[in-house]
PDB file of C-alpha atoms in Angstrom:
ATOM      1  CA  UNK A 622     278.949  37.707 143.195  1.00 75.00           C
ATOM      2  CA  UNK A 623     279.631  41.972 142.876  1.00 87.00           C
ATOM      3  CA  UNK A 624     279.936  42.950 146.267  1.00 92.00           C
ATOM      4  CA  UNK A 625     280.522  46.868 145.133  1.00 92.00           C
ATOM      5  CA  UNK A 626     276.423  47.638 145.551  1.00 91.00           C
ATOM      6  CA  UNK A 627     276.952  46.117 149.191  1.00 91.00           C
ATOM      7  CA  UNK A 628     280.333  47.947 149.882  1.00 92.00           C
ATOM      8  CA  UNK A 629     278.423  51.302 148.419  1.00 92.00           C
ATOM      9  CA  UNK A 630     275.640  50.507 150.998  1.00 93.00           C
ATOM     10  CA  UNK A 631     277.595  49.915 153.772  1.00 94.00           C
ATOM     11  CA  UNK A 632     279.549  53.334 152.719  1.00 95.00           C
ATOM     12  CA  UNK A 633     276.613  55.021 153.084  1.00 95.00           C
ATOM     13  CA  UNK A 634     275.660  54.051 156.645  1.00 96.00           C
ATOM     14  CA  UNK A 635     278.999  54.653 157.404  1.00 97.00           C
ATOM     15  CA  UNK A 636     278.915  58.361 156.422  1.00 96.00           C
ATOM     16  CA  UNK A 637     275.668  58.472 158.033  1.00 96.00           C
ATOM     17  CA  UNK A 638     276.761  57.348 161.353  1.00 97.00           C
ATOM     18  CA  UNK A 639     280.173  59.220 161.143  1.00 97.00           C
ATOM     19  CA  UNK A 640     278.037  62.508 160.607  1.00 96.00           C
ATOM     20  CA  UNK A 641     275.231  61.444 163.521  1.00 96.00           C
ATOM     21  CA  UNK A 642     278.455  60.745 165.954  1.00 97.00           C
ATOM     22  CA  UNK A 643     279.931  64.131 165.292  1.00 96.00           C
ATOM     23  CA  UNK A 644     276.384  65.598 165.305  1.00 97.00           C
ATOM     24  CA  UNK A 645     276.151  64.402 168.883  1.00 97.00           C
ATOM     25  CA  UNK A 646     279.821  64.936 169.452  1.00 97.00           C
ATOM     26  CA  UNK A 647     278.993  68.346 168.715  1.00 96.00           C
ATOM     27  CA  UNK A 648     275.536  68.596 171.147  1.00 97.00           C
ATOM     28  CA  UNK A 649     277.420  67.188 173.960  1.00 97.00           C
ATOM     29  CA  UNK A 650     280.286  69.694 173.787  1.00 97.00           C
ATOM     30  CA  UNK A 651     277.527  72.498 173.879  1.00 97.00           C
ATOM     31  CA  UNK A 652     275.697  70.502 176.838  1.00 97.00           C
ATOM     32  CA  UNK A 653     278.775  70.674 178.658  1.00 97.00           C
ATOM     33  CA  UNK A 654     279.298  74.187 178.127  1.00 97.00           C
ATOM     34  CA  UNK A 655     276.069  75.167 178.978  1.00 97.00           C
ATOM     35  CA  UNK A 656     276.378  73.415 182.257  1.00 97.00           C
ATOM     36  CA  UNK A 657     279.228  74.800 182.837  1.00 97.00           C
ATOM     37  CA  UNK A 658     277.233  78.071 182.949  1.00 97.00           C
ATOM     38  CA  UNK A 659     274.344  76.803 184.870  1.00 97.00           C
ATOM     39  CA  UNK A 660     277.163  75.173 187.910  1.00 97.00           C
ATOM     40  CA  UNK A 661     278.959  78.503 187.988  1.00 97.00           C
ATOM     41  CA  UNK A 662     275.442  80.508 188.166  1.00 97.00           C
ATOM     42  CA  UNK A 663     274.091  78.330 191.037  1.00 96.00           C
ATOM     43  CA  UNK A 664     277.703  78.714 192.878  1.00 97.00           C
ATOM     44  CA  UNK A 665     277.264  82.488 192.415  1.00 96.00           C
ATOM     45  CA  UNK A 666     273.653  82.687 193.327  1.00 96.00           C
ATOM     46  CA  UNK A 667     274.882  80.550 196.258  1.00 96.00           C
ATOM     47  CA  UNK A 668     277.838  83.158 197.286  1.00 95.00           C
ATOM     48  CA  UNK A 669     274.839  85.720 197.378  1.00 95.00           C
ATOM     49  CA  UNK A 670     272.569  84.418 199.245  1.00 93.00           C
ATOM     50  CA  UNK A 671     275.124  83.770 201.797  1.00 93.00           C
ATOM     51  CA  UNK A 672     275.900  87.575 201.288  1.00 92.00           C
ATOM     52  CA  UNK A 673     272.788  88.888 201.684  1.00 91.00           C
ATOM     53  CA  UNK A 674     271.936  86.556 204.635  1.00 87.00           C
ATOM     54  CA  UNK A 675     274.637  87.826 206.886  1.00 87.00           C
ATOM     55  CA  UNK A 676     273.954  91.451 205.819  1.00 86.00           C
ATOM     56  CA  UNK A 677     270.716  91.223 206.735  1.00 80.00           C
ATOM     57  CA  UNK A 678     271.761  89.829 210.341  1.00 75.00           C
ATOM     58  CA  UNK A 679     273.535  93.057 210.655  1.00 79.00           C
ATOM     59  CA  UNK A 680     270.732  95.573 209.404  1.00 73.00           C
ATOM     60  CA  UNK A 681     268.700  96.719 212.555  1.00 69.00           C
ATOM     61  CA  UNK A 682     265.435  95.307 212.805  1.00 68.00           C
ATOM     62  CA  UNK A 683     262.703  97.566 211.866  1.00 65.00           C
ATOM     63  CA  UNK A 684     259.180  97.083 214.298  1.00 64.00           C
ATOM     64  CA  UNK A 685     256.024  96.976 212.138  1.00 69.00           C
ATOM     65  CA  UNK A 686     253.781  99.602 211.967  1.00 76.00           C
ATOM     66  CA  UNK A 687     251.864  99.928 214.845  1.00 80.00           C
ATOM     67  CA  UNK A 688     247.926 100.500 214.832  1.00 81.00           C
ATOM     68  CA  UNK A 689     247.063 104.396 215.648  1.00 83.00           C
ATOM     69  CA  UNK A 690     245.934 103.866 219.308  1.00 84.00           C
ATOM     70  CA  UNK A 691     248.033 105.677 221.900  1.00 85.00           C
ATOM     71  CA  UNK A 692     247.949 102.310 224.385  1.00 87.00           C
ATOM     72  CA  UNK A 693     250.387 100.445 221.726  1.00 89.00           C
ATOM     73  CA  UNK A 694     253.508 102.492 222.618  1.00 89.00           C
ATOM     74  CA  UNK A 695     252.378 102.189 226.131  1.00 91.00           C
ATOM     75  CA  UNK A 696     251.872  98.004 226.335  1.00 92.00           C
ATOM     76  CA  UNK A 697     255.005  98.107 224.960  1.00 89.00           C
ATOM     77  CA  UNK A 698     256.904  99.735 227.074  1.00 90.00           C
ATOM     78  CA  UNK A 699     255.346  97.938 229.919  1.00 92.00           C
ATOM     79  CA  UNK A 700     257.116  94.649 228.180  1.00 90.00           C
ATOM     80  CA  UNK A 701     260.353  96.115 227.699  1.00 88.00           C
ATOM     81  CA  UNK A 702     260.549  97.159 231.208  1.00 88.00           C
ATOM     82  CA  UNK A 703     258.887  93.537 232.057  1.00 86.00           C
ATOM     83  CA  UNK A 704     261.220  90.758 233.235  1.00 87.00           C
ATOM     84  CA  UNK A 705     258.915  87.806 232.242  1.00 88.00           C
ATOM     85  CA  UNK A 706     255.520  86.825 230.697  1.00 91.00           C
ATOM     86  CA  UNK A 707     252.570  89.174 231.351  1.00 92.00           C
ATOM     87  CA  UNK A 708     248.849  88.879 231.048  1.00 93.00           C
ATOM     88  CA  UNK A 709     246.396  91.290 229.326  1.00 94.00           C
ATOM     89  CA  UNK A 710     245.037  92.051 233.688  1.00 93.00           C
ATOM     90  CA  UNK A 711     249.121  92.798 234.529  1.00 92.00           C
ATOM     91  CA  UNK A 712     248.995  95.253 231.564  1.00 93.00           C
ATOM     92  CA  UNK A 713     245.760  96.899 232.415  1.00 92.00           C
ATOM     93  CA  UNK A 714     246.897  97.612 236.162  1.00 90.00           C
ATOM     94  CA  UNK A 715     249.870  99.120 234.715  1.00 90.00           C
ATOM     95  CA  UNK A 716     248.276 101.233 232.721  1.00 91.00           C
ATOM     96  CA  UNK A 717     246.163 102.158 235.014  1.00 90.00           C
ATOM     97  CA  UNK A 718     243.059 101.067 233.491  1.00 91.00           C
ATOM     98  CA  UNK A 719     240.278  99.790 235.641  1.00 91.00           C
ATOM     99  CA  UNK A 720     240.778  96.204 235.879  1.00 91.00           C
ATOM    100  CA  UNK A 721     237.018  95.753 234.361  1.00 93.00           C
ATOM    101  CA  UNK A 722     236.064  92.645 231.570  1.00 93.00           C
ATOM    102  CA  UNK A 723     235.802  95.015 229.252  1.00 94.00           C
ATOM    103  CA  UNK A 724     239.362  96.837 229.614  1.00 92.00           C
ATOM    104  CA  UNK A 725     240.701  93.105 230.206  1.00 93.00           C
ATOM    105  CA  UNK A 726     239.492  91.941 227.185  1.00 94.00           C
ATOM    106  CA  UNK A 727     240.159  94.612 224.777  1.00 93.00           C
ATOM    107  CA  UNK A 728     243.977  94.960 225.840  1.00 93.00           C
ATOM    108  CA  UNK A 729     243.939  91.270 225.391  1.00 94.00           C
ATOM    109  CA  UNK A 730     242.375  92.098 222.030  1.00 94.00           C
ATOM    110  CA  UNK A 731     245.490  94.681 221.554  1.00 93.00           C
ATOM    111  CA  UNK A 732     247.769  91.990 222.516  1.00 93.00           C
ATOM    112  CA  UNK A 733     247.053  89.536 220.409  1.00 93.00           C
ATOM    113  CA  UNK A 734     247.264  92.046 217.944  1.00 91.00           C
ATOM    114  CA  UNK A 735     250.908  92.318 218.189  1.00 90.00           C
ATOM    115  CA  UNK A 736     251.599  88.798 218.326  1.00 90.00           C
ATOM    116  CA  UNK A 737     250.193  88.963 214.605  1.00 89.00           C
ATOM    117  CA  UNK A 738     251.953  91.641 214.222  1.00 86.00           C
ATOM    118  CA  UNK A 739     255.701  89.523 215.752  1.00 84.00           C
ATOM    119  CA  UNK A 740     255.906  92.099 218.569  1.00 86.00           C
ATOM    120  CA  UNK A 741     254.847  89.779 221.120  1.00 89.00           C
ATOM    121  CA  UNK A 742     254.402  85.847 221.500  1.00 89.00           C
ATOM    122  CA  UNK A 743     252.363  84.177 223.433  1.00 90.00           C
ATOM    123  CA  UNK A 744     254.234  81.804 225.463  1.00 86.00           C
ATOM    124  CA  UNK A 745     250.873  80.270 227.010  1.00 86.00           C
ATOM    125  CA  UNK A 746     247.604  80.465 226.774  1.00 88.00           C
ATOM    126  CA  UNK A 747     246.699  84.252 228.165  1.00 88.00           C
ATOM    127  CA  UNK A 748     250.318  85.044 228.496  1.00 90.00           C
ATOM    128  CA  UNK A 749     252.357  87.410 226.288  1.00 93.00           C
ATOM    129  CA  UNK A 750     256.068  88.329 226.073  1.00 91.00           C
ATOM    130  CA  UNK A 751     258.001  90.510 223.821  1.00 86.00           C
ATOM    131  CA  UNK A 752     259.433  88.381 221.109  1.00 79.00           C
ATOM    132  CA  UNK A 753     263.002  87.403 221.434  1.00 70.00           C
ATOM    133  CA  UNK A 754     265.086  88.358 218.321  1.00 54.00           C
ATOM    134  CA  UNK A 755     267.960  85.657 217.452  1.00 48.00           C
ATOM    135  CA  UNK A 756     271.087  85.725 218.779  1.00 45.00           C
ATOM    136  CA  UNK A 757     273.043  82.991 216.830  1.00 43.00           C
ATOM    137  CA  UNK A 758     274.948  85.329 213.712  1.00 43.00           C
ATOM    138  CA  UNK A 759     275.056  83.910 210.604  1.00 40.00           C
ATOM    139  CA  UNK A 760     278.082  85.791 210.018  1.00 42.00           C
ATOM    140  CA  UNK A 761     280.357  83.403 212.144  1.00 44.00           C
ATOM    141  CA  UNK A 762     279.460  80.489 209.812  1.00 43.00           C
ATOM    142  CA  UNK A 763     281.298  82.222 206.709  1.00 43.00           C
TER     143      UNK A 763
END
């Protein structure tokens, strides 16, 4: 029996499995180099938003454009000189408007306004407060 055509056969899938191992040899060095990249861009992209975060903390906070109606300014100086929770009837008194539905209602209407706007919050139903800005600093955790 000639085993040379079997030997020559076997050759062959040899060669062809030696070239398909360092074919993938090859891929998987790439692979690893290109994940390389992508683990040192997410650490980056991590050390920036860390950045960013705690500069942000320590940018003042801007209020929101308030709607062109001179009793804005006003209800909100009545809550920063407020000590606790007020309803749209405490604001009205101190603004001296008449204490009528219709006054009631539409500084409630205002109110509510700036609670859309995250001036205010209402703590209950009715009553508003000026909203509390956080105090923890992301800084500190760095």
């Amino acid at each position: 029996m000639n085993i040379e055509p079997l030997l020559d056969a076997l050759g062959l899938q040899e060669d062809a499995a030696r070239a398909l191992a360092d074919d993938l040899g090859t891929q998987i060095e790439e692979l690893h180099s290109r994940l390389r990249e992508a683990e040192t861009h997410l650490e980056h992209l991590a050390i920036t938003r860390k950045t960013v975060t705690v500069l942000a903390d320590r940018l003042p906070t801007v209020p929101p454009d308030l709607p062109e109606h001179p009793d804005y300014p006003r209800i909100l100086g009545v809550f920063n000189e407020a000590t606790g929770p007020l309803r749209a009837r405490d604001v009205c008194g101190v603004l001296d408007h008449e204490l009528l539905p219709k006054n009631i209602e539409g500084t409630r209407a205002k109110l509510k306004r700036l609670v859309k706007l995250g001036v205010l919050t209402e703590v209950d139903v009715g009553s508003f407060t000026r909203k509390q800005q956080p105090t923890e600093h992301r800084d500190q955790q760095l």
